[in-house]
PDB file of C-alpha atoms in Angstrom:
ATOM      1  CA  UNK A   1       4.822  14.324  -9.301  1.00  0.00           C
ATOM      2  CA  UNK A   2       2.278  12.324  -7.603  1.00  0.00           C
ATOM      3  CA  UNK A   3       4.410  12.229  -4.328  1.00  0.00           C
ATOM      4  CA  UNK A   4       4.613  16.207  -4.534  1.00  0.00           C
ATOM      5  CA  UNK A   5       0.860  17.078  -5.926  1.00  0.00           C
ATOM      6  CA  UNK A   6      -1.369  14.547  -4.327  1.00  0.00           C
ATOM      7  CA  UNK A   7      -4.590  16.615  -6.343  1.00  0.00           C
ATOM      8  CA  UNK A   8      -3.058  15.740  -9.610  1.00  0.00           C
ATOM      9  CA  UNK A   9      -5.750  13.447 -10.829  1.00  0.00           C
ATOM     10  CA  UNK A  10      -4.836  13.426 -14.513  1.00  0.00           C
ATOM     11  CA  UNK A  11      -2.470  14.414 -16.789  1.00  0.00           C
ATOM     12  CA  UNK A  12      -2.325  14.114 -20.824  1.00  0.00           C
ATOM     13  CA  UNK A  13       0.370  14.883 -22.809  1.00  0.00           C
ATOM     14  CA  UNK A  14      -0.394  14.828 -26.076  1.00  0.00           C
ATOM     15  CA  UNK A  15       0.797  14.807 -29.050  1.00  0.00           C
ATOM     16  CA  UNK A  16       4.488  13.736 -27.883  1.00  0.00           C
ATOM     17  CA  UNK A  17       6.985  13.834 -30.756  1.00  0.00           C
ATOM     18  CA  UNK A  18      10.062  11.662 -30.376  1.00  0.00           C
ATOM     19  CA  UNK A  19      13.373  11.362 -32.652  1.00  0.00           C
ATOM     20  CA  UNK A  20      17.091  10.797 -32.628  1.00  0.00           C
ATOM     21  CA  UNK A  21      16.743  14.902 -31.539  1.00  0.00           C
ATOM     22  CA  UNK A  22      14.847  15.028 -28.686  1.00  0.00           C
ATOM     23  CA  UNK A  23      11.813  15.017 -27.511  1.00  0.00           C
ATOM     24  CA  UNK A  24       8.988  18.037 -27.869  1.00  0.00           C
ATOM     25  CA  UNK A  25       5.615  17.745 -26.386  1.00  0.00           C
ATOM     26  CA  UNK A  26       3.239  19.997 -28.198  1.00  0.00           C
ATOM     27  CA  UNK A  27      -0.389  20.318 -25.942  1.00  0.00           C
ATOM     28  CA  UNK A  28      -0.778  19.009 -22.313  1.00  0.00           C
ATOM     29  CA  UNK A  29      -3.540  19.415 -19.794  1.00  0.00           C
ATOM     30  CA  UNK A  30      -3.609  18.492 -16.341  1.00  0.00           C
ATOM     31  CA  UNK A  31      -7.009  17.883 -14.197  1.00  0.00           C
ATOM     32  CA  UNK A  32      -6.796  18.869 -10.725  1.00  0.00           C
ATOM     33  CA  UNK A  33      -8.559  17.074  -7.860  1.00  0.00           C
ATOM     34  CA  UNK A  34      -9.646  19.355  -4.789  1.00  0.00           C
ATOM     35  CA  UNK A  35      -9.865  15.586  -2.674  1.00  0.00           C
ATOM     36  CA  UNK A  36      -6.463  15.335  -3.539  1.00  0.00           C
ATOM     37  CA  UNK A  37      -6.739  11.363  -4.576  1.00  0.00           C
ATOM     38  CA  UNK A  38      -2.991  10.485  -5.612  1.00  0.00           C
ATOM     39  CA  UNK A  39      -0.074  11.140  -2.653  1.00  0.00           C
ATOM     40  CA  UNK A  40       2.229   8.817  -1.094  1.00  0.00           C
ATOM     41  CA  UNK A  41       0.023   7.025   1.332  1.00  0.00           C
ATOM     42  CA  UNK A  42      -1.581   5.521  -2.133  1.00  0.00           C
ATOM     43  CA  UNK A  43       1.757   4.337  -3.020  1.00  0.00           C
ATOM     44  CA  UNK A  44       2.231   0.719  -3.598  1.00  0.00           C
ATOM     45  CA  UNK A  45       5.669   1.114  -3.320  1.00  0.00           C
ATOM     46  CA  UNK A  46       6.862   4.250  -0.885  1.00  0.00           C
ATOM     47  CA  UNK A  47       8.616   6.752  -2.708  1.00  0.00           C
ATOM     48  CA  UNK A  48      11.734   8.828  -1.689  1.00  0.00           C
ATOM     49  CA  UNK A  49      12.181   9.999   1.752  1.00  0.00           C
ATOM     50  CA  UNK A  50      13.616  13.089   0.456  1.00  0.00           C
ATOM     51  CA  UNK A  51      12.568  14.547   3.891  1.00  0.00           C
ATOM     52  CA  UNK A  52      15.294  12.621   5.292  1.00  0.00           C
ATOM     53  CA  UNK A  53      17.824  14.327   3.706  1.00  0.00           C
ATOM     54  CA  UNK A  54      20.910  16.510   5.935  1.00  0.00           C
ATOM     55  CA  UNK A  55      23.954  18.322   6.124  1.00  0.00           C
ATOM     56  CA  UNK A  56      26.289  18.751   8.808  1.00  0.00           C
ATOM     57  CA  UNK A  57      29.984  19.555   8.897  1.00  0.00           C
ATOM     58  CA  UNK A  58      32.668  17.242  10.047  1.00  0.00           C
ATOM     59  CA  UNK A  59      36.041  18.435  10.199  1.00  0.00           C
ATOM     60  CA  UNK A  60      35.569  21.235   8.397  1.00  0.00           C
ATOM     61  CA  UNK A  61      33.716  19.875   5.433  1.00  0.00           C
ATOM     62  CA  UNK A  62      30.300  19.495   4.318  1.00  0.00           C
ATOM     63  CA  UNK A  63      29.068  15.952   4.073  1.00  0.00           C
ATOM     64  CA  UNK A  64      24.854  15.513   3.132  1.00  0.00           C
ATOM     65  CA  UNK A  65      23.850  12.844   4.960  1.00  0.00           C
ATOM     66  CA  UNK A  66      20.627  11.290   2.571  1.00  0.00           C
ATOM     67  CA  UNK A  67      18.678   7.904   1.832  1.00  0.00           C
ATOM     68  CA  UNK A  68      20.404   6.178  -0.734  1.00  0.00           C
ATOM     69  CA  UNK A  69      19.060   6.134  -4.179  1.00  0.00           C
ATOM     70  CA  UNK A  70      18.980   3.792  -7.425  1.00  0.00           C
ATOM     71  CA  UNK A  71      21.124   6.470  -9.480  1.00  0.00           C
ATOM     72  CA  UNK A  72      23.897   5.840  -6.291  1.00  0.00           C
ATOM     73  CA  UNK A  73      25.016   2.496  -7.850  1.00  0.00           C
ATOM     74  CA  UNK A  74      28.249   3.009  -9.732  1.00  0.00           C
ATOM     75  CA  UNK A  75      29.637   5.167  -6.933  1.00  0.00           C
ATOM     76  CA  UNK A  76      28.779   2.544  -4.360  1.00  0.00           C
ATOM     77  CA  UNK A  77      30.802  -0.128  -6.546  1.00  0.00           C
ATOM     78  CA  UNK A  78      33.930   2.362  -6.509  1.00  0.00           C
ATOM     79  CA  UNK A  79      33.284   3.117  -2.828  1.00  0.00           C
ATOM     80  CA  UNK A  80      33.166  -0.818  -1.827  1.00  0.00           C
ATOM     81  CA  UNK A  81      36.402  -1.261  -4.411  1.00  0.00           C
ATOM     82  CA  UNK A  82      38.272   1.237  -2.599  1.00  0.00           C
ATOM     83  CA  UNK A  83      37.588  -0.178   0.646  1.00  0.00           C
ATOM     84  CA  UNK A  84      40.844  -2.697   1.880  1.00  0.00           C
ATOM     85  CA  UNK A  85      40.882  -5.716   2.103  1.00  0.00           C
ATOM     86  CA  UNK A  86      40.755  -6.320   5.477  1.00  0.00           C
ATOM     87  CA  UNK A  87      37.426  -3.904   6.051  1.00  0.00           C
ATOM     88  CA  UNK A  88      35.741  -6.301   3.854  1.00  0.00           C
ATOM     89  CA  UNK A  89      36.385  -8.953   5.415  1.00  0.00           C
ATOM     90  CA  UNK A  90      35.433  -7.389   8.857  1.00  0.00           C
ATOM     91  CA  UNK A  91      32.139  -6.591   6.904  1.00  0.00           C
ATOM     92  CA  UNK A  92      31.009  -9.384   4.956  1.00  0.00           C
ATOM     93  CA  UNK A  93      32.727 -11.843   6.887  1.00  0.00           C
ATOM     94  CA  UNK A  94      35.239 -13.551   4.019  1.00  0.00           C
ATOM     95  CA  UNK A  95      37.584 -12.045   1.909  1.00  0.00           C
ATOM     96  CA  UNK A  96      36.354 -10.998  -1.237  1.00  0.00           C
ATOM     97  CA  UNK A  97      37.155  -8.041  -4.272  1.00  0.00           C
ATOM     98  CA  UNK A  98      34.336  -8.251  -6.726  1.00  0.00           C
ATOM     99  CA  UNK A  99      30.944  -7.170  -6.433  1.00  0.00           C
ATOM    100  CA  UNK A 100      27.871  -8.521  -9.117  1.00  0.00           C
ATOM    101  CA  UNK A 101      26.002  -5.820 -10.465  1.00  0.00           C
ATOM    102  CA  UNK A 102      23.029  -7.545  -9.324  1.00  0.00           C
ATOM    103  CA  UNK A 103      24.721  -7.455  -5.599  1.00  0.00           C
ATOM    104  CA  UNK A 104      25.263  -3.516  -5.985  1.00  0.00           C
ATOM    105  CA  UNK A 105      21.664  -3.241  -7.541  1.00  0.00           C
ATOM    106  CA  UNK A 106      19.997  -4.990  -4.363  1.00  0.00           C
ATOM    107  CA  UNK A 107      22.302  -2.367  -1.999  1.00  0.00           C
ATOM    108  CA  UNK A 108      21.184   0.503  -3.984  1.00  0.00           C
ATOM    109  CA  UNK A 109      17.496  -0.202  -5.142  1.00  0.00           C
ATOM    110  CA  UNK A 110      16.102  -0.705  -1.819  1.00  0.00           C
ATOM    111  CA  UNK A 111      12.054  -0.750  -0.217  1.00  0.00           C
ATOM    112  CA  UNK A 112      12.174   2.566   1.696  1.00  0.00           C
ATOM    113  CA  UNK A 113       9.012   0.971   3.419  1.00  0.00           C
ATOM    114  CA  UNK A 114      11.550  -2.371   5.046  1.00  0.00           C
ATOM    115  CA  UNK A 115      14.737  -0.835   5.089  1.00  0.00           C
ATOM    116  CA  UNK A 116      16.805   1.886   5.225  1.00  0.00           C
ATOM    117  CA  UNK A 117      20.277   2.626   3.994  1.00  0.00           C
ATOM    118  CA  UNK A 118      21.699   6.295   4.490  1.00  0.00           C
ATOM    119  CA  UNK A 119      24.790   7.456   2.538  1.00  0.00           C
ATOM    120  CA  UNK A 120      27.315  10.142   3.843  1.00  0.00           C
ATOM    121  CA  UNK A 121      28.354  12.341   0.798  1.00  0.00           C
ATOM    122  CA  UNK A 122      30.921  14.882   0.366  1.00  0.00           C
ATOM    123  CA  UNK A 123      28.986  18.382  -0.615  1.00  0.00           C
ATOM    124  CA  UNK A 124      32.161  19.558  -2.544  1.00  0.00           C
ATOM    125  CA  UNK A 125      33.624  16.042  -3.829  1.00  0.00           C
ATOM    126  CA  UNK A 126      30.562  14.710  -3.983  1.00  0.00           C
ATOM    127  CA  UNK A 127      32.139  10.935  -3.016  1.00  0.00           C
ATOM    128  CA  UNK A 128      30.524   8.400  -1.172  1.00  0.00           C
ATOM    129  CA  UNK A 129      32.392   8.268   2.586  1.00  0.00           C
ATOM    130  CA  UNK A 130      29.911   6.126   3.973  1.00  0.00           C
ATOM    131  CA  UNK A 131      27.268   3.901   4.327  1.00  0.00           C
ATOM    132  CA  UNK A 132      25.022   2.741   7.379  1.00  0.00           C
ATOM    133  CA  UNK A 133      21.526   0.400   6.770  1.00  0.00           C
ATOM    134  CA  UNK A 134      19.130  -1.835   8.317  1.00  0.00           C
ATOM    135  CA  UNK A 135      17.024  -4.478   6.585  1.00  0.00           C
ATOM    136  CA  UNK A 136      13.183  -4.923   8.903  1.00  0.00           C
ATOM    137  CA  UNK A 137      12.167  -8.316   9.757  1.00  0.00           C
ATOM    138  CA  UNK A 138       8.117  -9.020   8.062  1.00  0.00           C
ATOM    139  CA  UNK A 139       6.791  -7.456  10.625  1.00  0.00           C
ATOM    140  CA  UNK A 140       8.982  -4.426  10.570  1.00  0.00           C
ATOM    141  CA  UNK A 141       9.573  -5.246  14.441  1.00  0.00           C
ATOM    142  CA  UNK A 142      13.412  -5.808  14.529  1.00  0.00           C
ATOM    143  CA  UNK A 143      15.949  -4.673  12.141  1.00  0.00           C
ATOM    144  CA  UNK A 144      19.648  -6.160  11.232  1.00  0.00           C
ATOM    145  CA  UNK A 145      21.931  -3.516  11.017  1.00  0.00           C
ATOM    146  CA  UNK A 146      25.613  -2.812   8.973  1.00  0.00           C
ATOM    147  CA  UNK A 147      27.671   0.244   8.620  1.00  0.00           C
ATOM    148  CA  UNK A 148      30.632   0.624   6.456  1.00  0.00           C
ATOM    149  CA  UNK A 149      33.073   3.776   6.391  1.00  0.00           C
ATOM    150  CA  UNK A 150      36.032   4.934   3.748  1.00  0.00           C
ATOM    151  CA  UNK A 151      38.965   2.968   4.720  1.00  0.00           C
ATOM    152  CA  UNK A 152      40.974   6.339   5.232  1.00  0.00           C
ATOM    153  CA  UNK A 153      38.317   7.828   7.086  1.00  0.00           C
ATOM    154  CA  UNK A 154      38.218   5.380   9.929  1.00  0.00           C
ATOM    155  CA  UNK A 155      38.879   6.892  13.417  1.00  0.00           C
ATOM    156  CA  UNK A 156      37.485   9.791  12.690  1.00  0.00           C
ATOM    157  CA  UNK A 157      33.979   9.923  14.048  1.00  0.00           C
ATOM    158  CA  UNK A 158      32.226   9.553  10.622  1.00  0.00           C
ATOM    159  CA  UNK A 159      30.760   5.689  11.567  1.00  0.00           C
ATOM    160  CA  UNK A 160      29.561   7.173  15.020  1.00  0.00           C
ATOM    161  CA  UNK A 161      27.289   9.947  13.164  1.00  0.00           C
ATOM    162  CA  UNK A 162      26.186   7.816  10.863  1.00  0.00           C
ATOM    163  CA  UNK A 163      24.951   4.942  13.208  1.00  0.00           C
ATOM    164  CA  UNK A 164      23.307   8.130  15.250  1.00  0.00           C
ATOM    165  CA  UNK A 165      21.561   8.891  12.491  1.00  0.00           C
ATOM    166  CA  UNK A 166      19.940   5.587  11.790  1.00  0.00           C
ATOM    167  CA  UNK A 167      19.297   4.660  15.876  1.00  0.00           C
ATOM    168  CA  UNK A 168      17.216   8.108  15.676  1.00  0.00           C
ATOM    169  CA  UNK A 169      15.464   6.949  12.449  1.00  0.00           C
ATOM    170  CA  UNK A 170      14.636   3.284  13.685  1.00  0.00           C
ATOM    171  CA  UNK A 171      13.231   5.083  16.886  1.00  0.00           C
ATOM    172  CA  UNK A 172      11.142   7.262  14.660  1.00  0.00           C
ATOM    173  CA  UNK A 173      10.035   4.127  13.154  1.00  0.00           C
ATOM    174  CA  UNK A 174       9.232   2.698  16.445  1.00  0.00           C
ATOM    175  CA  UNK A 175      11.453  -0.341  15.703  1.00  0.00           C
ATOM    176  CA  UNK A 176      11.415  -2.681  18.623  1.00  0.00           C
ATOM    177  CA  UNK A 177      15.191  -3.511  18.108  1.00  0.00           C
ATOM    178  CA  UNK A 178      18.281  -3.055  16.127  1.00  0.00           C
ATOM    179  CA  UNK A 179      21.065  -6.057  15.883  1.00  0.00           C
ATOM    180  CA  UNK A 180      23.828  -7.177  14.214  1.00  0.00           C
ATOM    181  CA  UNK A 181      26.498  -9.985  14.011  1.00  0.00           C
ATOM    182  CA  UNK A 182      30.160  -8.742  14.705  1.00  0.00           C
ATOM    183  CA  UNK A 183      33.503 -10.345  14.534  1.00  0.00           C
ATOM    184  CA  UNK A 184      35.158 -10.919  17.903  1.00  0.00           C
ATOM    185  CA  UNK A 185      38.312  -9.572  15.652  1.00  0.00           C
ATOM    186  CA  UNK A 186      36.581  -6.303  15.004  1.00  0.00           C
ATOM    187  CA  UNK A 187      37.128  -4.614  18.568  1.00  0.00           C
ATOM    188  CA  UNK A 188      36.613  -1.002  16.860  1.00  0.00           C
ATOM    189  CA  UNK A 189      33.016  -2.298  16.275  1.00  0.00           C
ATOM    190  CA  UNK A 190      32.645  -3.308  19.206  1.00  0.00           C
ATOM    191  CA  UNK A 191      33.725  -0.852  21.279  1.00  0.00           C
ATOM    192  CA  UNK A 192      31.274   1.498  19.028  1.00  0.00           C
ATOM    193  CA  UNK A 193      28.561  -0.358  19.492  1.00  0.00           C
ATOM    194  CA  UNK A 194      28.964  -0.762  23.646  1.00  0.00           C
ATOM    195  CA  UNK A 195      29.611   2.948  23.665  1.00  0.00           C
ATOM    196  CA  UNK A 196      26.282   3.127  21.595  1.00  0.00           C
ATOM    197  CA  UNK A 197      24.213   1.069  24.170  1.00  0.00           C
ATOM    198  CA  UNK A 198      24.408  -2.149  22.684  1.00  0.00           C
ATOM    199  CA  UNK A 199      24.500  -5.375  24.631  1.00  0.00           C
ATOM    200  CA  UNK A 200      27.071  -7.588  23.305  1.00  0.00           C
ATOM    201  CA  UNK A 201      26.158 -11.365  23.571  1.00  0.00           C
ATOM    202  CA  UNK A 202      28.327 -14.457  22.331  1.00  0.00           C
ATOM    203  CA  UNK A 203      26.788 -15.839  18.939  1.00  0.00           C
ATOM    204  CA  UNK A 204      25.811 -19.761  19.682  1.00  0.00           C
ATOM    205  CA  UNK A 205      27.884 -22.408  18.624  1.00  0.00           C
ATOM    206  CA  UNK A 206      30.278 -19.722  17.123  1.00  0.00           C
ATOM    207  CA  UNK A 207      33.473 -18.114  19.424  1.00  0.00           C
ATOM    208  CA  UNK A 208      34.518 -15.942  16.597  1.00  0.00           C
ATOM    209  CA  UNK A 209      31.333 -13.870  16.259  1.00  0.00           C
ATOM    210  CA  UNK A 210      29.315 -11.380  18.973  1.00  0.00           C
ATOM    211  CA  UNK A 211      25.752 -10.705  18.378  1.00  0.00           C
ATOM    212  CA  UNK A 212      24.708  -6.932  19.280  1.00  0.00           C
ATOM    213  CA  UNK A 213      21.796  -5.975  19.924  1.00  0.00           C
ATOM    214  CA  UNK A 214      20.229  -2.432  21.142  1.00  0.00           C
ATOM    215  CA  UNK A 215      16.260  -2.490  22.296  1.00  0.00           C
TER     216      UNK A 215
END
């Protein structure tokens, strides 16, 4: 509320009657502001980026392209468990099938202010296809980047739109740089990220890994 009406300077609800029903509030008043002394910029912690939010249509389908949000978590876990074997690995590095809720709760509770994680959602099936992110350095000055698409969706196009969309956010940011670490292995990556303007380095004192990085 205090995102959307930055003049709301009070508001009193009361009496509030709560049971096993329900809940009924009986009076409220609200005290307006004209200097309009709540808003986001008073935020401690910034609130949705709801402005953020998109659809386009790829391949003849509807897919909202949106920040992710905390209520996202138990379709992210079925959307990493779906994911094959071998696209985890090429993501996190190692082999792996289970996910801590505490792991899924750090990927889906994020700090809109230091990073940025945008889903791809189908408008009709309303299932996760996607996910692209970057996590900001302190000083918000370079960001580390990962993407991650449907394992039956790759090829497509889907992981090129969705790093698009996150190269024109950290531009709107005015982040400095955007990087990642890639396996040597993952030549679809890669290629992506070349086509993307990256400049692929070798990672030091490691053959099997490429360091990308786009300025």
């Amino acid at each position: 509320m205090l995102a959307d009406l930055p003049e709301l300077a009070e508001l009193d609800i009361n009496p509030l009657l709560a049971d096993a029903d329900g809940v009924i509030a009986l009076d409220a008043r609200v005290r307006l502001d004209p200097a309009a002394p709540a808003g986001a910029d008073r935020f401690a912690i910034a609130p949705y980026p709801s402005e953020l939010c998109e659809t386009f249509d790829w391949k003849g389908e509807a897919i909202a392209v949106r920040p992710i949000r905390p209520e996202d978590e138990a379709q992210h876990r079925a959307f990493l468990e779906r994911l094959a074997p071998a696209d985890l690995r090429l993501r996190f590095f190692y082999s792996r099938r289970e996910f801590p809720r505490s792991e899924i709760a750090r990927l889906t509770q994020i700090d809109y202010a230091r990073e940025m994680a945008f889903v791809a959602v189908g408008k009709e099936s309303g299932k996760l296809l996607g996910v692209v992110r970057f996590i900001a350095d302190p000083d918000y000055v370079r960001g580390e980047y990962a993407i991650l698409v449907r394992s039956d969706l790759k090829g497509h196009g889907l992981g090129w739109r969705l790093m698009q969309h996150l190269i024109a956010y950290a531009r709107a940011e005015k982040l400095e740089e955007l990087y990642g670490s890639v396996l040597a292995e993952n030549t679809t990556m890669l290629k992506m990220a070349r086509e993307l303007g990256f400049r692929i380095e070798p990672e030091p004192g490691d053959g099997t890994v490429r360091h990308v990085v786009l300025e």
